[in-house]
């Protein structure tokens, strides 16, 4: 979605776009729907950047069909990377058009959105766009350039609905923190992931104060030499722990889908939502067996002994399934580290697709300030500022299932969630709206960042 260096081969495969990356349609469309209710145009134009498999489009279509809020339906333009094809997206577009809307697809990269759209629009919606731009489109330079483009393609008082990985509750991602790892699979993952991420990924952890210190038996050990049989205490920027945590979870999902562990859980569809206690993230996992034969027979037989047969597959308590997964994942990582057969291939495909990405590049404080400050630098005569204007324009959706697992796996895990912000494109001449925006930012931003935003707004007189 972000640039010519974007790794499209694995990101755009049908198995990823149509299945693995095609969930949470209601959540992805939530802020866009809120924005459509607030824009001033009776027939608004909405743009979604990076629609993937179309889950948000399908949800918008269902809402459009049921509520009939717009007499002629909104216009929807989808911006996707060249070469990306998704059968489920085509189906979602058809559903949107049948519901009374007008949907079209254009190809191009997110940072070229200024030339892809012929005129300013009312709403731009995106999920995980900025972290993709950061990771593949030039780091902070590419990210800030993208932010400067957004106000030029939004109408005054238009809105940018954004959803991404929640960072951490800290003043900075560079705040040093401490984490202890005792599970062999997590220690092995540290040994394999951290050196390659720091060496090959785009990330902000380059200063001397960002140095990662690993200790085993009170001795400092380089990350790539960690002994998986010994607990490790790590001191590092809190942002590094966010990257380790989120990448471990994405690897686990990726390995599950590959079937290489000997079982494949249902991660999408009705069976994926079989909750025992949804509030606390406790679910019943439905899974099918695969023909993998490298795992010890005892591991698969143990899982089966704890499961129940259900129609054409098996079901088991989610906590038990997580424990069995970590045991199997430990064996998987041993072979992957040796680049052995299918395990090595599955690991390399994950590293290529997601292993170099930086999911949390800014705290909420830093993100809100950066968007506001750099939006004032847009190349336009009538300056605008991108900022939330209501406290409810900033919200978080926790991942109860992942948080439950992480609490069991780590002594002090970070919260796993999605951060959602609805930015308004406020004219610099609208003192009332600017005041509302600054009052909103006071709820989330430090005094230093508030001063940056205030200075940026007033630098143009």
GROMACS .gro file of C-alpha atoms in nm:
model
  461
    1UNK     CA    1   0.000   0.000   0.000
    2UNK     CA    2   0.286   0.236   0.046
    3UNK     CA    3   0.560   0.228  -0.215
    4UNK     CA    4   0.767   0.051  -0.473
    5UNK     CA    5   0.973  -0.127  -0.206
    6UNK     CA    6   0.659  -0.283  -0.062
    7UNK     CA    7   0.680  -0.662  -0.066
    8UNK     CA    8   0.371  -0.745  -0.270
    9UNK     CA    9   0.422  -1.113  -0.350
   10UNK     CA   10   0.318  -1.247  -0.009
   11UNK     CA   11   0.106  -0.953   0.102
   12UNK     CA   12  -0.116  -0.981  -0.205
   13UNK     CA   13  -0.164  -1.357  -0.228
   14UNK     CA   14  -0.525  -1.473  -0.219
   15UNK     CA   15  -0.469  -1.660   0.106
   16UNK     CA   16  -0.356  -1.341   0.277
   17UNK     CA   17  -0.577  -1.072   0.122
   18UNK     CA   18  -0.900  -1.274   0.097
   19UNK     CA   19  -0.865  -1.462   0.426
   20UNK     CA   20  -0.590  -1.369   0.670
   21UNK     CA   21  -0.613  -0.991   0.624
   22UNK     CA   22  -0.986  -0.974   0.567
   23UNK     CA   23  -1.142  -0.946   0.911
   24UNK     CA   24  -1.279  -0.683   1.152
   25UNK     CA   25  -1.494  -0.515   0.884
   26UNK     CA   26  -1.713  -0.341   1.141
   27UNK     CA   27  -1.411  -0.203   1.324
   28UNK     CA   28  -1.238  -0.088   1.006
   29UNK     CA   29  -1.554   0.090   0.888
   30UNK     CA   30  -1.664   0.227   1.226
   31UNK     CA   31  -1.497   0.568   1.209
   32UNK     CA   32  -1.577   0.607   0.839
   33UNK     CA   33  -1.946   0.567   0.921
   34UNK     CA   34  -1.917   0.821   1.201
   35UNK     CA   35  -1.748   1.060   0.961
   36UNK     CA   36  -2.018   1.018   0.695
   37UNK     CA   37  -2.279   1.122   0.951
   38UNK     CA   38  -2.089   1.444   1.022
   39UNK     CA   39  -1.976   1.568   0.680
   40UNK     CA   40  -2.171   1.853   0.525
   41UNK     CA   41  -2.220   1.707   0.178
   42UNK     CA   42  -2.555   1.532   0.121
   43UNK     CA   43  -2.389   1.293  -0.126
   44UNK     CA   44  -2.040   1.244   0.020
   45UNK     CA   45  -1.732   1.100  -0.145
   46UNK     CA   46  -1.544   0.844   0.066
   47UNK     CA   47  -1.198   0.704  -0.014
   48UNK     CA   48  -1.058   0.388   0.142
   49UNK     CA   49  -0.684   0.338   0.106
   50UNK     CA   50  -0.576  -0.027   0.101
   51UNK     CA   51  -0.913  -0.208   0.105
   52UNK     CA   52  -0.748  -0.552   0.103
   53UNK     CA   53  -1.015  -0.820   0.089
   54UNK     CA   54  -1.295  -0.567   0.126
   55UNK     CA   55  -1.421  -0.643   0.477
   56UNK     CA   56  -1.481  -0.273   0.546
   57UNK     CA   57  -1.647  -0.227   0.206
   58UNK     CA   58  -1.881  -0.520   0.274
   59UNK     CA   59  -1.974  -0.377   0.613
   60UNK     CA   60  -2.038  -0.034   0.463
   61UNK     CA   61  -2.259  -0.200   0.202
   62UNK     CA   62  -2.463  -0.376   0.470
   63UNK     CA   63  -2.512  -0.049   0.659
   64UNK     CA   64  -2.601   0.138   0.342
   65UNK     CA   65  -2.861  -0.123   0.251
   66UNK     CA   66  -3.020  -0.125   0.597
   67UNK     CA   67  -3.020   0.242   0.686
   68UNK     CA   68  -3.063   0.439   0.361
   69UNK     CA   69  -2.903   0.749   0.518
   70UNK     CA   70  -2.802   0.896   0.180
   71UNK     CA   71  -3.072   0.916  -0.084
   72UNK     CA   72  -2.839   0.831  -0.374
   73UNK     CA   73  -2.575   0.658  -0.167
   74UNK     CA   74  -2.217   0.780  -0.116
   75UNK     CA   75  -1.944   0.752  -0.375
   76UNK     CA   76  -1.663   0.519  -0.269
   77UNK     CA   77  -1.317   0.519  -0.428
   78UNK     CA   78  -1.080   0.239  -0.336
   79UNK     CA   79  -0.704   0.293  -0.371
   80UNK     CA   80  -0.499  -0.026  -0.394
   81UNK     CA   81  -0.143  -0.120  -0.484
   82UNK     CA   82  -0.088  -0.212  -0.851
   83UNK     CA   83  -0.103  -0.586  -0.904
   84UNK     CA   84  -0.321  -0.660  -0.602
   85UNK     CA   85  -0.625  -0.870  -0.690
   86UNK     CA   86  -0.887  -0.991  -0.445
   87UNK     CA   87  -1.195  -1.193  -0.526
   88UNK     CA   88  -1.362  -1.101  -0.200
   89UNK     CA   89  -1.304  -0.730  -0.272
   90UNK     CA   90  -1.480  -0.759  -0.609
   91UNK     CA   91  -1.773  -0.922  -0.434
   92UNK     CA   92  -1.783  -0.648  -0.168
   93UNK     CA   93  -1.779  -0.379  -0.438
   94UNK     CA   94  -2.076  -0.544  -0.609
   95UNK     CA   95  -2.261  -0.551  -0.278
   96UNK     CA   96  -2.189  -0.180  -0.225
   97UNK     CA   97  -2.318  -0.088  -0.570
   98UNK     CA   98  -2.632  -0.300  -0.528
   99UNK     CA   99  -2.701  -0.120  -0.199
  100UNK     CA  100  -2.723   0.211  -0.385
  101UNK     CA  101  -2.366   0.335  -0.365
  102UNK     CA  102  -2.115   0.402  -0.640
  103UNK     CA  103  -1.785   0.219  -0.595
  104UNK     CA  104  -1.475   0.226  -0.815
  105UNK     CA  105  -1.120   0.097  -0.780
  106UNK     CA  106  -0.805   0.289  -0.874
  107UNK     CA  107  -0.451   0.157  -0.849
  108UNK     CA  108  -0.155   0.341  -0.707
  109UNK     CA  109   0.049   0.395  -0.392
  110UNK     CA  110  -0.079   0.578  -0.086
  111UNK     CA  111   0.177   0.856  -0.104
  112UNK     CA  112   0.058   0.937  -0.458
  113UNK     CA  113  -0.301   0.988  -0.349
  114UNK     CA  114  -0.279   1.356  -0.443
  115UNK     CA  115  -0.251   1.263  -0.811
  116UNK     CA  116  -0.488   0.965  -0.796
  117UNK     CA  117  -0.789   1.169  -0.689
  118UNK     CA  118  -0.921   1.429  -0.930
  119UNK     CA  119  -1.074   1.653  -0.660
  120UNK     CA  120  -1.091   1.685  -0.283
  121UNK     CA  121  -1.310   1.430  -0.104
  122UNK     CA  122  -1.513   1.425   0.217
  123UNK     CA  123  -1.366   1.126   0.401
  124UNK     CA  124  -1.047   0.918   0.373
  125UNK     CA  125  -1.038   0.591   0.563
  126UNK     CA  126  -0.737   0.366   0.617
  127UNK     CA  127  -0.623   0.081   0.840
  128UNK     CA  128  -0.255   0.023   0.918
  129UNK     CA  129  -0.159   0.267   0.642
  130UNK     CA  130   0.090   0.484   0.829
  131UNK     CA  131   0.290   0.196   0.973
  132UNK     CA  132   0.314   0.049   0.621
  133UNK     CA  133   0.434   0.385   0.488
  134UNK     CA  134   0.683   0.409   0.773
  135UNK     CA  135   0.813   0.055   0.717
  136UNK     CA  136   0.829   0.057   0.335
  137UNK     CA  137   0.798   0.417   0.221
  138UNK     CA  138   1.095   0.601   0.370
  139UNK     CA  139   1.056   0.596   0.749
  140UNK     CA  140   0.960   0.925   0.911
  141UNK     CA  141   1.034   1.123   0.594
  142UNK     CA  142   0.781   0.918   0.396
  143UNK     CA  143   0.535   0.926   0.682
  144UNK     CA  144   0.548   1.304   0.719
  145UNK     CA  145   0.520   1.352   0.342
  146UNK     CA  146   0.206   1.137   0.346
  147UNK     CA  147   0.057   1.346   0.627
  148UNK     CA  148   0.127   1.667   0.432
  149UNK     CA  149  -0.061   1.524   0.134
  150UNK     CA  150  -0.381   1.434   0.321
  151UNK     CA  151  -0.511   1.791   0.379
  152UNK     CA  152  -0.472   1.867   0.008
  153UNK     CA  153  -0.713   1.588  -0.090
  154UNK     CA  154  -0.968   1.651   0.186
  155UNK     CA  155  -1.232   1.921   0.173
  156UNK     CA  156  -1.234   2.173   0.459
  157UNK     CA  157  -1.394   1.997   0.757
  158UNK     CA  158  -1.345   1.665   0.576
  159UNK     CA  159  -1.225   1.374   0.784
  160UNK     CA  160  -0.944   1.117   0.797
  161UNK     CA  161  -1.052   0.797   0.974
  162UNK     CA  162  -0.748   0.603   1.086
  163UNK     CA  163  -0.693   0.267   1.258
  164UNK     CA  164  -0.362   0.105   1.353
  165UNK     CA  165  -0.181  -0.092   1.622
  166UNK     CA  166  -0.199   0.062   1.968
  167UNK     CA  167   0.147   0.155   2.091
  168UNK     CA  168   0.204   0.178   2.466
  169UNK     CA  169   0.093   0.388   2.759
  170UNK     CA  170   0.420   0.576   2.800
  171UNK     CA  171   0.556   0.920   2.724
  172UNK     CA  172   0.784   0.773   2.458
  173UNK     CA  173   0.855   0.440   2.288
  174UNK     CA  174   1.218   0.498   2.390
  175UNK     CA  175   1.140   0.479   2.764
  176UNK     CA  176   1.347   0.193   2.899
  177UNK     CA  177   1.159  -0.100   3.044
  178UNK     CA  178   1.226  -0.452   3.168
  179UNK     CA  179   1.075  -0.784   3.058
  180UNK     CA  180   1.137  -1.140   3.168
  181UNK     CA  181   1.099  -1.438   2.935
  182UNK     CA  182   1.082  -1.795   3.061
  183UNK     CA  183   0.907  -1.982   2.778
  184UNK     CA  184   1.146  -2.159   2.540
  185UNK     CA  185   0.947  -2.056   2.234
  186UNK     CA  186   0.959  -1.687   2.334
  187UNK     CA  187   1.331  -1.698   2.411
  188UNK     CA  188   1.401  -1.872   2.081
  189UNK     CA  189   1.189  -1.611   1.903
  190UNK     CA  190   1.392  -1.334   2.070
  191UNK     CA  191   1.712  -1.497   1.946
  192UNK     CA  192   1.585  -1.522   1.588
  193UNK     CA  193   1.372  -1.210   1.552
  194UNK     CA  194   1.542  -0.925   1.738
  195UNK     CA  195   1.878  -0.927   1.552
  196UNK     CA  196   1.717  -0.950   1.206
  197UNK     CA  197   1.457  -0.682   1.290
  198UNK     CA  198   1.715  -0.436   1.422
  199UNK     CA  199   1.947  -0.504   1.127
  200UNK     CA  200   1.696  -0.518   0.840
  201UNK     CA  201   1.379  -0.343   0.958
  202UNK     CA  202   1.291   0.026   0.945
  203UNK     CA  203   1.274   0.136   1.308
  204UNK     CA  204   1.365   0.434   1.532
  205UNK     CA  205   1.586   0.249   1.782
  206UNK     CA  206   1.931   0.370   1.678
  207UNK     CA  207   2.069   0.577   1.967
  208UNK     CA  208   2.302   0.456   2.240
  209UNK     CA  209   2.015   0.486   2.489
  210UNK     CA  210   1.818   0.232   2.281
  211UNK     CA  211   2.072  -0.046   2.336
  212UNK     CA  212   1.917  -0.382   2.422
  213UNK     CA  213   2.069  -0.566   2.719
  214UNK     CA  214   1.989  -0.936   2.772
  215UNK     CA  215   2.095  -1.114   3.089
  216UNK     CA  216   2.095  -1.484   3.170
  217UNK     CA  217   2.218  -1.598   3.509
  218UNK     CA  218   2.311  -1.231   3.572
  219UNK     CA  219   2.552  -1.227   3.276
  220UNK     CA  220   2.505  -1.008   2.969
  221UNK     CA  221   2.443  -1.224   2.662
  222UNK     CA  222   2.404  -1.103   2.301
  223UNK     CA  223   2.049  -1.155   2.174
  224UNK     CA  224   2.161  -1.393   1.901
  225UNK     CA  225   2.335  -1.616   2.159
  226UNK     CA  226   2.052  -1.660   2.409
  227UNK     CA  227   2.016  -2.005   2.565
  228UNK     CA  228   1.652  -2.111   2.532
  229UNK     CA  229   1.678  -2.329   2.844
  230UNK     CA  230   1.756  -2.034   3.073
  231UNK     CA  231   1.522  -1.747   3.170
  232UNK     CA  232   1.626  -1.416   3.023
  233UNK     CA  233   1.582  -1.067   3.164
  234UNK     CA  234   1.581  -0.797   2.895
  235UNK     CA  235   1.621  -0.423   2.939
  236UNK     CA  236   1.527  -0.224   2.631
  237UNK     CA  237   1.307   0.057   2.498
  238UNK     CA  238   0.943  -0.026   2.564
  239UNK     CA  239   0.882   0.002   2.189
  240UNK     CA  240   1.108  -0.298   2.130
  241UNK     CA  241   0.891  -0.506   2.361
  242UNK     CA  242   0.587  -0.390   2.165
  243UNK     CA  243   0.752  -0.511   1.843
  244UNK     CA  244   0.851  -0.848   1.996
  245UNK     CA  245   0.502  -0.905   2.131
  246UNK     CA  246   0.310  -0.807   1.817
  247UNK     CA  247   0.545  -0.995   1.585
  248UNK     CA  248   0.524  -1.312   1.796
  249UNK     CA  249   0.144  -1.299   1.770
  250UNK     CA  250   0.150  -1.243   1.393
  251UNK     CA  251   0.402  -1.526   1.350
  252UNK     CA  252   0.183  -1.758   1.555
  253UNK     CA  253  -0.119  -1.677   1.335
  254UNK     CA  254   0.091  -1.721   1.021
  255UNK     CA  255   0.223  -2.060   1.132
  256UNK     CA  256  -0.128  -2.170   1.230
  257UNK     CA  257  -0.260  -2.090   0.884
  258UNK     CA  258   0.027  -2.273   0.715
  259UNK     CA  259  -0.076  -2.603   0.879
  260UNK     CA  260   0.289  -2.684   0.946
  261UNK     CA  261   0.225  -2.747   1.318
  262UNK     CA  262  -0.006  -3.039   1.242
  263UNK     CA  263  -0.328  -2.851   1.307
  264UNK     CA  264  -0.506  -2.551   1.156
  265UNK     CA  265  -0.751  -2.354   1.372
  266UNK     CA  266  -1.052  -2.169   1.234
  267UNK     CA  267  -0.938  -1.805   1.258
  268UNK     CA  268  -1.221  -1.657   1.051
  269UNK     CA  269  -1.592  -1.716   1.024
  270UNK     CA  270  -1.854  -1.820   1.282
  271UNK     CA  271  -1.641  -2.094   1.441
  272UNK     CA  272  -1.370  -1.840   1.521
  273UNK     CA  273  -1.616  -1.657   1.747
  274UNK     CA  274  -1.711  -1.948   1.972
  275UNK     CA  275  -1.659  -1.763   2.300
  276UNK     CA  276  -1.671  -1.921   2.643
  277UNK     CA  277  -1.626  -1.573   2.794
  278UNK     CA  278  -1.585  -1.301   2.530
  279UNK     CA  279  -1.523  -1.022   2.782
  280UNK     CA  280  -1.217  -1.200   2.920
  281UNK     CA  281  -1.098  -1.339   2.586
  282UNK     CA  282  -1.167  -1.703   2.667
  283UNK     CA  283  -1.273  -1.897   2.359
  284UNK     CA  284  -1.328  -2.249   2.235
  285UNK     CA  285  -1.095  -2.326   1.944
  286UNK     CA  286  -1.212  -2.530   1.645
  287UNK     CA  287  -0.934  -2.693   1.445
  288UNK     CA  288  -0.860  -2.953   1.181
  289UNK     CA  289  -0.560  -3.185   1.161
  290UNK     CA  290  -0.302  -3.161   0.881
  291UNK     CA  291  -0.066  -3.424   0.746
  292UNK     CA  292   0.250  -3.276   0.902
  293UNK     CA  293   0.469  -3.563   1.018
  294UNK     CA  294   0.778  -3.397   1.168
  295UNK     CA  295   0.623  -3.329   1.508
  296UNK     CA  296   0.653  -3.601   1.775
  297UNK     CA  297   0.340  -3.814   1.771
  298UNK     CA  298   0.300  -3.751   2.144
  299UNK     CA  299   0.231  -3.379   2.085
  300UNK     CA  300  -0.055  -3.439   1.844
  301UNK     CA  301  -0.197  -3.725   2.052
  302UNK     CA  302  -0.189  -3.507   2.367
  303UNK     CA  303  -0.387  -3.233   2.193
  304UNK     CA  304  -0.638  -3.488   2.061
  305UNK     CA  305  -0.679  -3.642   2.407
  306UNK     CA  306  -0.780  -3.299   2.543
  307UNK     CA  307  -1.015  -3.224   2.251
  308UNK     CA  308  -1.362  -3.329   2.148
  309UNK     CA  309  -1.465  -3.444   1.802
  310UNK     CA  310  -1.710  -3.200   1.645
  311UNK     CA  311  -1.861  -3.272   1.301
  312UNK     CA  312  -1.562  -3.288   1.064
  313UNK     CA  313  -1.306  -3.133   1.301
  314UNK     CA  314  -1.204  -3.100   1.667
  315UNK     CA  315  -1.267  -2.844   1.939
  316UNK     CA  316  -1.071  -2.765   2.255
  317UNK     CA  317  -1.049  -2.501   2.528
  318UNK     CA  318  -0.851  -2.201   2.398
  319UNK     CA  319  -0.612  -2.192   2.694
  320UNK     CA  320  -0.517  -2.555   2.634
  321UNK     CA  321  -0.477  -2.491   2.263
  322UNK     CA  322  -0.245  -2.196   2.332
  323UNK     CA  323  -0.022  -2.408   2.555
  324UNK     CA  324  -0.003  -2.686   2.297
  325UNK     CA  325   0.071  -2.429   2.028
  326UNK     CA  326   0.368  -2.285   2.218
  327UNK     CA  327   0.515  -2.634   2.260
  328UNK     CA  328   0.473  -2.707   1.889
  329UNK     CA  329   0.598  -2.359   1.798
  330UNK     CA  330   0.916  -2.423   1.993
  331UNK     CA  331   0.983  -2.732   1.777
  332UNK     CA  332   0.896  -2.532   1.465
  333UNK     CA  333   1.142  -2.253   1.553
  334UNK     CA  334   1.422  -2.507   1.609
  335UNK     CA  335   1.385  -2.630   1.251
  336UNK     CA  336   1.322  -2.282   1.111
  337UNK     CA  337   1.643  -2.155   1.270
  338UNK     CA  338   1.828  -2.426   1.077
  339UNK     CA  339   1.636  -2.328   0.761
  340UNK     CA  340   1.504  -2.682   0.753
  341UNK     CA  341   1.242  -2.776   0.492
  342UNK     CA  342   0.886  -2.649   0.523
  343UNK     CA  343   0.948  -2.485   0.861
  344UNK     CA  344   1.229  -2.275   0.715
  345UNK     CA  345   1.008  -2.174   0.423
  346UNK     CA  346   0.718  -2.074   0.648
  347UNK     CA  347   0.952  -1.866   0.867
  348UNK     CA  348   1.108  -1.692   0.568
  349UNK     CA  349   0.767  -1.612   0.418
  350UNK     CA  350   0.663  -1.449   0.746
  351UNK     CA  351   0.990  -1.253   0.774
  352UNK     CA  352   0.944  -1.127   0.418
  353UNK     CA  353   0.582  -1.030   0.468
  354UNK     CA  354   0.579  -0.890   0.821
  355UNK     CA  355   0.904  -0.953   1.005
  356UNK     CA  356   1.063  -0.619   0.911
  357UNK     CA  357   0.761  -0.399   0.978
  358UNK     CA  358   0.744  -0.156   1.267
  359UNK     CA  359   0.394  -0.175   1.409
  360UNK     CA  360   0.427   0.094   1.675
  361UNK     CA  361   0.636   0.385   1.554
  362UNK     CA  362   0.479   0.649   1.779
  363UNK     CA  363   0.277   0.673   2.096
  364UNK     CA  364  -0.073   0.821   2.069
  365UNK     CA  365   0.069   1.149   2.203
  366UNK     CA  366   0.333   1.154   1.929
  367UNK     CA  367   0.094   1.046   1.653
  368UNK     CA  368  -0.166   1.315   1.724
  369UNK     CA  369   0.103   1.582   1.745
  370UNK     CA  370   0.282   1.467   1.429
  371UNK     CA  371  -0.038   1.459   1.221
  372UNK     CA  372  -0.141   1.804   1.342
  373UNK     CA  373   0.202   1.967   1.296
  374UNK     CA  374   0.285   1.821   0.954
  375UNK     CA  375  -0.065   1.878   0.818
  376UNK     CA  376  -0.009   2.253   0.864
  377UNK     CA  377   0.285   2.223   0.621
  378UNK     CA  378   0.067   2.103   0.333
  379UNK     CA  379   0.111   2.276  -0.003
  380UNK     CA  380  -0.218   2.466  -0.012
  381UNK     CA  381  -0.320   2.831   0.004
  382UNK     CA  382  -0.584   2.792   0.273
  383UNK     CA  383  -0.406   2.618   0.560
  384UNK     CA  384  -0.581   2.342   0.753
  385UNK     CA  385  -0.497   2.126   1.054
  386UNK     CA  386  -0.575   1.756   1.093
  387UNK     CA  387  -0.686   1.697   1.451
  388UNK     CA  388  -0.961   1.521   1.648
  389UNK     CA  389  -1.221   1.774   1.767
  390UNK     CA  390  -1.418   1.552   2.006
  391UNK     CA  391  -1.289   1.335   2.289
  392UNK     CA  392  -1.486   1.045   2.138
  393UNK     CA  393  -1.284   1.081   1.815
  394UNK     CA  394  -1.002   0.891   1.986
  395UNK     CA  395  -1.071   0.537   2.101
  396UNK     CA  396  -0.911   0.198   2.156
  397UNK     CA  397  -1.041  -0.151   2.080
  398UNK     CA  398  -0.873  -0.411   2.301
  399UNK     CA  399  -0.793  -0.761   2.175
  400UNK     CA  400  -0.933  -0.965   2.464
  401UNK     CA  401  -0.819  -1.304   2.329
  402UNK     CA  402  -0.460  -1.198   2.266
  403UNK     CA  403  -0.441  -1.013   2.598
  404UNK     CA  404  -0.558  -1.327   2.777
  405UNK     CA  405  -0.287  -1.530   2.606
  406UNK     CA  406  -0.016  -1.270   2.671
  407UNK     CA  407  -0.100  -1.252   3.041
  408UNK     CA  408  -0.039  -1.627   3.060
  409UNK     CA  409   0.281  -1.615   2.855
  410UNK     CA  410   0.457  -1.307   2.999
  411UNK     CA  411   0.500  -1.160   3.350
  412UNK     CA  412   0.418  -0.802   3.244
  413UNK     CA  413   0.274  -0.796   2.891
  414UNK     CA  414   0.182  -0.483   2.700
  415UNK     CA  415  -0.180  -0.425   2.607
  416UNK     CA  416  -0.271  -0.559   2.262
  417UNK     CA  417  -0.525  -0.334   2.093
  418UNK     CA  418  -0.615  -0.121   1.793
  419UNK     CA  419  -0.593   0.258   1.814
  420UNK     CA  420  -0.860   0.452   1.622
  421UNK     CA  421  -0.860   0.826   1.554
  422UNK     CA  422  -1.102   1.042   1.356
  423UNK     CA  423  -0.912   1.351   1.235
  424UNK     CA  424  -1.102   1.657   1.111
  425UNK     CA  425  -0.949   1.882   0.845
  426UNK     CA  426  -0.996   2.209   1.035
  427UNK     CA  427  -0.938   2.541   0.849
  428UNK     CA  428  -0.677   2.751   1.027
  429UNK     CA  429  -0.925   3.040   1.016
  430UNK     CA  430  -1.189   2.850   1.213
  431UNK     CA  431  -1.097   2.955   1.566
  432UNK     CA  432  -1.393   2.776   1.722
  433UNK     CA  433  -1.307   2.437   1.571
  434UNK     CA  434  -0.937   2.488   1.646
  435UNK     CA  435  -1.024   2.556   2.009
  436UNK     CA  436  -1.227   2.236   2.024
  437UNK     CA  437  -0.936   2.047   1.870
  438UNK     CA  438  -0.681   2.184   2.113
  439UNK     CA  439  -0.912   2.104   2.404
  440UNK     CA  440  -0.938   1.748   2.273
  441UNK     CA  441  -0.560   1.715   2.231
  442UNK     CA  442  -0.514   1.820   2.594
  443UNK     CA  443  -0.669   1.485   2.692
  444UNK     CA  444  -0.396   1.290   2.513
  445UNK     CA  445  -0.089   1.503   2.444
  446UNK     CA  446   0.200   1.617   2.663
  447UNK     CA  447   0.255   1.987   2.723
  448UNK     CA  448   0.557   1.978   2.494
  449UNK     CA  449   0.357   1.837   2.204
  450UNK     CA  450   0.068   2.075   2.270
  451UNK     CA  451   0.318   2.360   2.240
  452UNK     CA  452   0.443   2.216   1.907
  453UNK     CA  453   0.089   2.201   1.771
  454UNK     CA  454   0.005   2.552   1.893
  455UNK     CA  455   0.323   2.690   1.736
  456UNK     CA  456   0.258   2.513   1.405
  457UNK     CA  457  -0.099   2.644   1.385
  458UNK     CA  458   0.005   3.001   1.454
  459UNK     CA  459   0.327   3.007   1.250
  460UNK     CA  460   0.130   3.114   0.945
  461UNK     CA  461  -0.019   3.412   1.119
   0.00000   0.00000   0.00000
